[in-house]
PDB file of C-alpha atoms in Angstrom:
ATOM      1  CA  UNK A 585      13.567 118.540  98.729  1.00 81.00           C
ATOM      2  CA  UNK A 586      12.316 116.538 101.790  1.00 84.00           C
ATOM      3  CA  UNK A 587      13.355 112.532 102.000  1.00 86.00           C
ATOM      4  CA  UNK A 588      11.895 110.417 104.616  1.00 88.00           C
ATOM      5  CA  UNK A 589      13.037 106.874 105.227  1.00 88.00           C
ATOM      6  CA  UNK A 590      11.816 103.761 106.846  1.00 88.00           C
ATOM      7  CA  UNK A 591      14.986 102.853 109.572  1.00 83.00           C
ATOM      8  CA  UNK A 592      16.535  99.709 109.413  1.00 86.00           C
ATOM      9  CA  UNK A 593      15.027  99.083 105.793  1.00 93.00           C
ATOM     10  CA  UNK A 594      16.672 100.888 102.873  1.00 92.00           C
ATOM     11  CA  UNK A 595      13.997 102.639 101.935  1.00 96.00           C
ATOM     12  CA  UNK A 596      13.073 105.658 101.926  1.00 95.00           C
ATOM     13  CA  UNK A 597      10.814 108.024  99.628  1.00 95.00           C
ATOM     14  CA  UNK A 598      11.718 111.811  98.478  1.00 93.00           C
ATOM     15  CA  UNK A 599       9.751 114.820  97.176  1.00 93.00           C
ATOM     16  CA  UNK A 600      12.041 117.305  95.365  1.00 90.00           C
ATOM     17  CA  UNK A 601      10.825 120.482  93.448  1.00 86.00           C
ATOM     18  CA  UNK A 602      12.517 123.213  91.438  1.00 82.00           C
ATOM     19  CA  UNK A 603      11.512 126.692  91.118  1.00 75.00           C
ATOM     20  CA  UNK A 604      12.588 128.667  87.724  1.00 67.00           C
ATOM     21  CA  UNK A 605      12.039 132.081  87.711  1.00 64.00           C
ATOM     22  CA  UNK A 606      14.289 132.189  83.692  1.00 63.00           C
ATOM     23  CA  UNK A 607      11.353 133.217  81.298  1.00 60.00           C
ATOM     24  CA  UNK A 608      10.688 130.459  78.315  1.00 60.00           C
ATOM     25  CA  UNK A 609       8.626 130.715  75.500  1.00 60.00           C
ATOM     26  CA  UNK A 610       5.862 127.736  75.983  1.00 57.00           C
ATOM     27  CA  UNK A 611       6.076 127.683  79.623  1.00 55.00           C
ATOM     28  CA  UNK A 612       4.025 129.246  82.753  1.00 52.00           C
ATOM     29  CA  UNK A 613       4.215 129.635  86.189  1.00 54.00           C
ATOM     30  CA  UNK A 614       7.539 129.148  88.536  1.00 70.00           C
ATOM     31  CA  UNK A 615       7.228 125.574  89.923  1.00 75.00           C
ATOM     32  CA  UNK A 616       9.520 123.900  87.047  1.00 79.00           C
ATOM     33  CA  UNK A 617       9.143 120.320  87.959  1.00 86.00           C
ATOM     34  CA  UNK A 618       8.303 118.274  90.880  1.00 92.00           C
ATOM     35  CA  UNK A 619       9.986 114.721  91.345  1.00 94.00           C
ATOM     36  CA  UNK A 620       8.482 111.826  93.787  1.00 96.00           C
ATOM     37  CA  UNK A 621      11.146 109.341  94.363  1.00 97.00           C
ATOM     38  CA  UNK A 622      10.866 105.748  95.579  1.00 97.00           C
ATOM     39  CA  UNK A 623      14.379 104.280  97.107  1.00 97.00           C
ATOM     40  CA  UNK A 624      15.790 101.308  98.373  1.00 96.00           C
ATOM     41  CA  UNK A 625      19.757 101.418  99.045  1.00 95.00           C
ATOM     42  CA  UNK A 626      21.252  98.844 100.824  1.00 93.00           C
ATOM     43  CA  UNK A 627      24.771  96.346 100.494  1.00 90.00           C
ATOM     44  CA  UNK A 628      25.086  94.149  97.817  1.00 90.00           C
ATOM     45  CA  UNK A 629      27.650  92.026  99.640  1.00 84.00           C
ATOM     46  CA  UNK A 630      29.919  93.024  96.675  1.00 82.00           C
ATOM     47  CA  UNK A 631      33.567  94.184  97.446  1.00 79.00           C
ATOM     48  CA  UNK A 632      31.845  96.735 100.105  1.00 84.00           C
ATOM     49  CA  UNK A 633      29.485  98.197  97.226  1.00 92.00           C
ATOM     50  CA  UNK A 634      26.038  99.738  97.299  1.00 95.00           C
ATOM     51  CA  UNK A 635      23.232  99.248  95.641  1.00 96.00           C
ATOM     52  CA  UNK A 636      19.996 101.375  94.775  1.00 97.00           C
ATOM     53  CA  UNK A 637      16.983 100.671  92.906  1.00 97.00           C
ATOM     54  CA  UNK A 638      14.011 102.867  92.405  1.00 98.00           C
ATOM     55  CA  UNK A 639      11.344 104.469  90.555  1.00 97.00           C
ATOM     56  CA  UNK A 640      10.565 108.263  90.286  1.00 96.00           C
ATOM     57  CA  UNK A 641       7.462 110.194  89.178  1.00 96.00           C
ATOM     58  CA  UNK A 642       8.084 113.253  87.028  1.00 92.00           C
ATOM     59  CA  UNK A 643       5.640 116.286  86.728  1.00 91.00           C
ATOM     60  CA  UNK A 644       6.237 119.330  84.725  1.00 85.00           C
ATOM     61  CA  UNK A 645       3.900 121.597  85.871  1.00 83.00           C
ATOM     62  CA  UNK A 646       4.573 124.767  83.662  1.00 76.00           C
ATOM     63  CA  UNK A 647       4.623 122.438  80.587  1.00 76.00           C
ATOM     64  CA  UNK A 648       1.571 121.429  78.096  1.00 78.00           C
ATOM     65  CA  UNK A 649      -0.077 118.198  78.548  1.00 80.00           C
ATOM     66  CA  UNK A 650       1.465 115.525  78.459  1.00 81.00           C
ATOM     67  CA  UNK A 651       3.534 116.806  81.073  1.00 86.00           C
ATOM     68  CA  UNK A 652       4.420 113.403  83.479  1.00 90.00           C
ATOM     69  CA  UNK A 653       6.178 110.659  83.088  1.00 90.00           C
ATOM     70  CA  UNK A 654       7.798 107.738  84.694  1.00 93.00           C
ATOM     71  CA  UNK A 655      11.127 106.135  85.321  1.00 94.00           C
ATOM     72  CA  UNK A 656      12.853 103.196  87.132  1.00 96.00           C
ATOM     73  CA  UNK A 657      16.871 103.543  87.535  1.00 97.00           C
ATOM     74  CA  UNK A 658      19.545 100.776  89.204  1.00 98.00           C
ATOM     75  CA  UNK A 659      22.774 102.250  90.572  1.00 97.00           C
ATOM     76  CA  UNK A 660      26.162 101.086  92.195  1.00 96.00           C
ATOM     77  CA  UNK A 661      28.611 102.914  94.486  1.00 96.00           C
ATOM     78  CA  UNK A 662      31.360 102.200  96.368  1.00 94.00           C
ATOM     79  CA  UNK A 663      31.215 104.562  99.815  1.00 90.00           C
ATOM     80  CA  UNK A 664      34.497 103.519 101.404  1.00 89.00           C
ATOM     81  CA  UNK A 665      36.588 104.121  98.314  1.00 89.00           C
ATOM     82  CA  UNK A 666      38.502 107.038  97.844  1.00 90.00           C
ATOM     83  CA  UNK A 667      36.099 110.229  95.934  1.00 92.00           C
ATOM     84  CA  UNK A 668      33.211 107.651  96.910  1.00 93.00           C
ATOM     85  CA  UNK A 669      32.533 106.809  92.926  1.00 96.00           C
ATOM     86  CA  UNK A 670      28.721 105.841  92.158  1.00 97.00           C
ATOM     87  CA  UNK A 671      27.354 105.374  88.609  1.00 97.00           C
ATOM     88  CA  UNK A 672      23.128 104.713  88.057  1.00 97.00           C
ATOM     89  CA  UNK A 673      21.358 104.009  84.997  1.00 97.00           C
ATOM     90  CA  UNK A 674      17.865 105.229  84.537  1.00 95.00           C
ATOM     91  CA  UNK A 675      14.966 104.469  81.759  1.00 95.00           C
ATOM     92  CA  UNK A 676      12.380 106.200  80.958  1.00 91.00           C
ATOM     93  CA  UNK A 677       9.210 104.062  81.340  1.00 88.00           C
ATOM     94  CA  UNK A 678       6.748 106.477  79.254  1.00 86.00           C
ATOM     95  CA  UNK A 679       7.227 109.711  77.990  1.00 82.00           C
ATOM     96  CA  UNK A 680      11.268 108.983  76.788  1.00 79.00           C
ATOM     97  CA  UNK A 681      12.933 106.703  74.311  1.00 79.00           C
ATOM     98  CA  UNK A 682      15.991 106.070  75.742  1.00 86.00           C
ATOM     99  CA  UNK A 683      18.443 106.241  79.306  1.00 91.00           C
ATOM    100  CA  UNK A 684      20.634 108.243  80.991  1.00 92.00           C
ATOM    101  CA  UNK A 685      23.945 107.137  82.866  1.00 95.00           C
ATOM    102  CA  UNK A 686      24.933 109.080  85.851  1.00 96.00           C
ATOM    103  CA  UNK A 687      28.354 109.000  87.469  1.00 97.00           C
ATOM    104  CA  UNK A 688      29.963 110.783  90.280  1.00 97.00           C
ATOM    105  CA  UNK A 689      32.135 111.085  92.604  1.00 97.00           C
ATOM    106  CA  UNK A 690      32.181 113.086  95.990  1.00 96.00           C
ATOM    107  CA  UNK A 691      35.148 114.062  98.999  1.00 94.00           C
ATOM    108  CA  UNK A 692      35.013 115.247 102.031  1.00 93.00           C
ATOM    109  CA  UNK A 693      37.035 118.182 103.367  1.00 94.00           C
ATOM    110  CA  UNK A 694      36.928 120.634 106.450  1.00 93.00           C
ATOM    111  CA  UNK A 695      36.708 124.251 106.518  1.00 93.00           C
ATOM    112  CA  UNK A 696      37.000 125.559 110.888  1.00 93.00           C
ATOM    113  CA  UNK A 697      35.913 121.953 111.782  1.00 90.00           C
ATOM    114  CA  UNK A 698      32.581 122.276 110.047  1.00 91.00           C
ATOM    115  CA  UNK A 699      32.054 119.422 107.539  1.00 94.00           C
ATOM    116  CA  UNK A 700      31.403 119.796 103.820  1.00 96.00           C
ATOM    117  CA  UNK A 701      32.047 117.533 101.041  1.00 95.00           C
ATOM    118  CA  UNK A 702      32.960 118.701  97.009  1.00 97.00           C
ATOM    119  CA  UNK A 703      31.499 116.863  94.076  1.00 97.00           C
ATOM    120  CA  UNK A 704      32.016 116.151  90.570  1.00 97.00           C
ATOM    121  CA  UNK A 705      29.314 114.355  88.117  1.00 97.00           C
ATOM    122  CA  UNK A 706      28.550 113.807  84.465  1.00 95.00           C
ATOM    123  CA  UNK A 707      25.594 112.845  82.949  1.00 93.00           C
ATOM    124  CA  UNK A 708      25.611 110.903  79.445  1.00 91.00           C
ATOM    125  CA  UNK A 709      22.178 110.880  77.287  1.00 88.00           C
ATOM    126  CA  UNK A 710      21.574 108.030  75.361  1.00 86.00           C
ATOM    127  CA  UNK A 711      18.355 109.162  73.353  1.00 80.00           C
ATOM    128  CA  UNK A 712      16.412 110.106  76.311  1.00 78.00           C
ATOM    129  CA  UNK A 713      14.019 113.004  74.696  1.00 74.00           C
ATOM    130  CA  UNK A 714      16.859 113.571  72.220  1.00 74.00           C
ATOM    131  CA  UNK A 715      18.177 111.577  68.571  1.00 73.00           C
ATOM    132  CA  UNK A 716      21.692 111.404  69.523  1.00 72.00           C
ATOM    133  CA  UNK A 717      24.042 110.146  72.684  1.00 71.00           C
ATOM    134  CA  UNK A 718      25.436 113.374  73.984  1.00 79.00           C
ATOM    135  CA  UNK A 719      27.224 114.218  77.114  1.00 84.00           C
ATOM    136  CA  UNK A 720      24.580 116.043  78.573  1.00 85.00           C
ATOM    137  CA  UNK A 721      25.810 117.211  81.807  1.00 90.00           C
ATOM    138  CA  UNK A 722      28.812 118.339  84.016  1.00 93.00           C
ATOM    139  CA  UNK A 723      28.447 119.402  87.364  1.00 95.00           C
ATOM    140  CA  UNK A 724      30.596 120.787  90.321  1.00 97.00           C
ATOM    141  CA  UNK A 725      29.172 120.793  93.790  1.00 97.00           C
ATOM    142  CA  UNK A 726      30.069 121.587  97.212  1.00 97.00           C
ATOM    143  CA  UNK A 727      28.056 121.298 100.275  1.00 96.00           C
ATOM    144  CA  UNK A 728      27.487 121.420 104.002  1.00 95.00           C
ATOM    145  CA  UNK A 729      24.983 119.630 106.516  1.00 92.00           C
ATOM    146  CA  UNK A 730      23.815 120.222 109.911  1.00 89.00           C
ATOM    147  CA  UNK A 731      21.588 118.210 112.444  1.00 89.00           C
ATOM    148  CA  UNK A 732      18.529 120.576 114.086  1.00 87.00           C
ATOM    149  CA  UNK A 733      15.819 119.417 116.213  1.00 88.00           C
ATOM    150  CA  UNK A 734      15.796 115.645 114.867  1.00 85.00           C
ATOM    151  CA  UNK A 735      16.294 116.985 111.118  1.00 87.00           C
ATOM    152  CA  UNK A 736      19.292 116.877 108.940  1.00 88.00           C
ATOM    153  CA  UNK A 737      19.501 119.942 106.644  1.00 91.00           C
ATOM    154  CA  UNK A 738      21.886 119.846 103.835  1.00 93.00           C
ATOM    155  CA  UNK A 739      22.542 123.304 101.316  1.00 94.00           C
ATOM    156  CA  UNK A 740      24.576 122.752  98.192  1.00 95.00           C
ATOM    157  CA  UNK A 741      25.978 125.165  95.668  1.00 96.00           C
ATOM    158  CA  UNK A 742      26.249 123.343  92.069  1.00 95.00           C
ATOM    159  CA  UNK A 743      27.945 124.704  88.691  1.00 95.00           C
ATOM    160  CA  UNK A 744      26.454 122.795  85.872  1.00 91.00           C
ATOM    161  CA  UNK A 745      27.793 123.090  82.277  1.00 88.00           C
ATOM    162  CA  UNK A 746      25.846 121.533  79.650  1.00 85.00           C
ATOM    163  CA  UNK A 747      27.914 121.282  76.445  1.00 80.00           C
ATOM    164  CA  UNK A 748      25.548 119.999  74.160  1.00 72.00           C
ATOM    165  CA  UNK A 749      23.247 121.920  72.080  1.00 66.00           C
ATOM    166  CA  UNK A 750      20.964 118.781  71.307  1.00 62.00           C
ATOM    167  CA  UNK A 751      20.481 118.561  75.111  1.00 59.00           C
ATOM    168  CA  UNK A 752      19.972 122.469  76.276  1.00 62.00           C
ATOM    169  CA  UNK A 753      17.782 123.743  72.859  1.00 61.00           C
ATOM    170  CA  UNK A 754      17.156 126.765  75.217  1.00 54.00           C
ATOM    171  CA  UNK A 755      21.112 127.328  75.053  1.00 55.00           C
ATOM    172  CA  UNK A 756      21.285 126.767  71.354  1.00 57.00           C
ATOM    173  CA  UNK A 757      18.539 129.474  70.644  1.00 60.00           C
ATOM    174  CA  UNK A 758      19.803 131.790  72.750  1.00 56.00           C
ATOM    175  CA  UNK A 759      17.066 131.810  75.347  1.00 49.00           C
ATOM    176  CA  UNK A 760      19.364 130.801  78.618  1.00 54.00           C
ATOM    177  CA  UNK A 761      22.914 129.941  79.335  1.00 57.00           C
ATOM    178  CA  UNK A 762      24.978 126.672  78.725  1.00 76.00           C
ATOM    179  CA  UNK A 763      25.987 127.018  82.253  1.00 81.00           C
ATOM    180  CA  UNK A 764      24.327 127.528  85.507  1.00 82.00           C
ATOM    181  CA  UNK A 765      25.056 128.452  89.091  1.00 89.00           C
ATOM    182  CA  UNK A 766      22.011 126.982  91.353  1.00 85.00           C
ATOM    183  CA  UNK A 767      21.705 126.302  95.063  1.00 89.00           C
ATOM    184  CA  UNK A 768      19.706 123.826  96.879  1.00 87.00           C
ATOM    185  CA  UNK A 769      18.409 122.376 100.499  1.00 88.00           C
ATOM    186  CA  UNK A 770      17.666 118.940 101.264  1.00 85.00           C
ATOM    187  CA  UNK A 771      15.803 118.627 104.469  1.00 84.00           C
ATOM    188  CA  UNK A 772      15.835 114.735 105.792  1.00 79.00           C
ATOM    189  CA  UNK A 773      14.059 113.107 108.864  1.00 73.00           C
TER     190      UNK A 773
END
């Protein structure tokens, strides 16, 4: 993914893509899904919380038509409280029916004096794409970052586990695993 923001405002804006190289009946080409993200975060004046509100634009470009869609999402976290917990909402605007609630949770540790932080987040469905309120996601993270030549470059390693069968159909028919290891690099400026 690459994020640029706009100093001193809040916001910022974020291209993020996925590659999937897992075979899937209905599906072509590598490039799994490309997000654009629109961001402002900034202090709510609240107890030393957070606040973001946004909108992101979804393309699935190995997928039939209709293959985009459109959603707007509010969240709240608390950055100077121990595991930093952070929840956000977000609603599908188009394609999807219903929301999905994200919360997390992050610390920071040291390994040698280099900095990396270890996550933990869960993601509930509440009818997005799906009849039925799930919980559709668990995930375990760690990950690093570094400054270079005006750039910060983060890689993560992430364990997700989804546990529902009405979320992962691919799981449930046997066509790909109800867990997955997956690595990532988030390149800022």
């Amino acid at each position: 993914s690459m994020t640029v923001g706009l100093k001193n405002t809040g916001l910022s804006a974020n291209l993020w893509g996925s590659i999937d190289n897992t075979p899937r009946p209905g599906t072509s080409g590598m490039l799994g899904e490309t997000d654009l993200t629109v961001d402002w975060t900034g202090s709510t004046g609240f107890s030393e919380s957070t606040g973001s509100l946004g909108a992101i634009y979804y393309t699935f470009p190995n997928l039939a038509a209709p293959n985009t869609t459109f959603e707007i999402y509010g969240g709240l976290s608390f950055p100077n409280v121990a595991f930093t917990p952070s929840a956000k909402i977000f609603y599908d605007m188009q394609l999807g029916t219903g929301a999905y609630v994200a919360v997390a949770g992050a610390q920071p540790f040291m390994v040698a004096n280099w900095p990396f932080s270890a996550g933990l987040s869960a993601g509930y469905n509440i009818e997005q794409f799906i009849t039925g309120s799930p919980l559709s996601d668990i995930n375990l993270s760690v990950g690093t970052g570094i400054s270079l030549a005006g750039l910060s470059i983060s890689p993560s390693l992430v364990y997700t586990i989804v546990p529902d069968s009405m979320v992962n159909a691919a799981a449930a028919a046997g066509l790909a695993a109800q867990t997955q290891l997956w690595g990532g690099i988030t390149v800022g400026m």
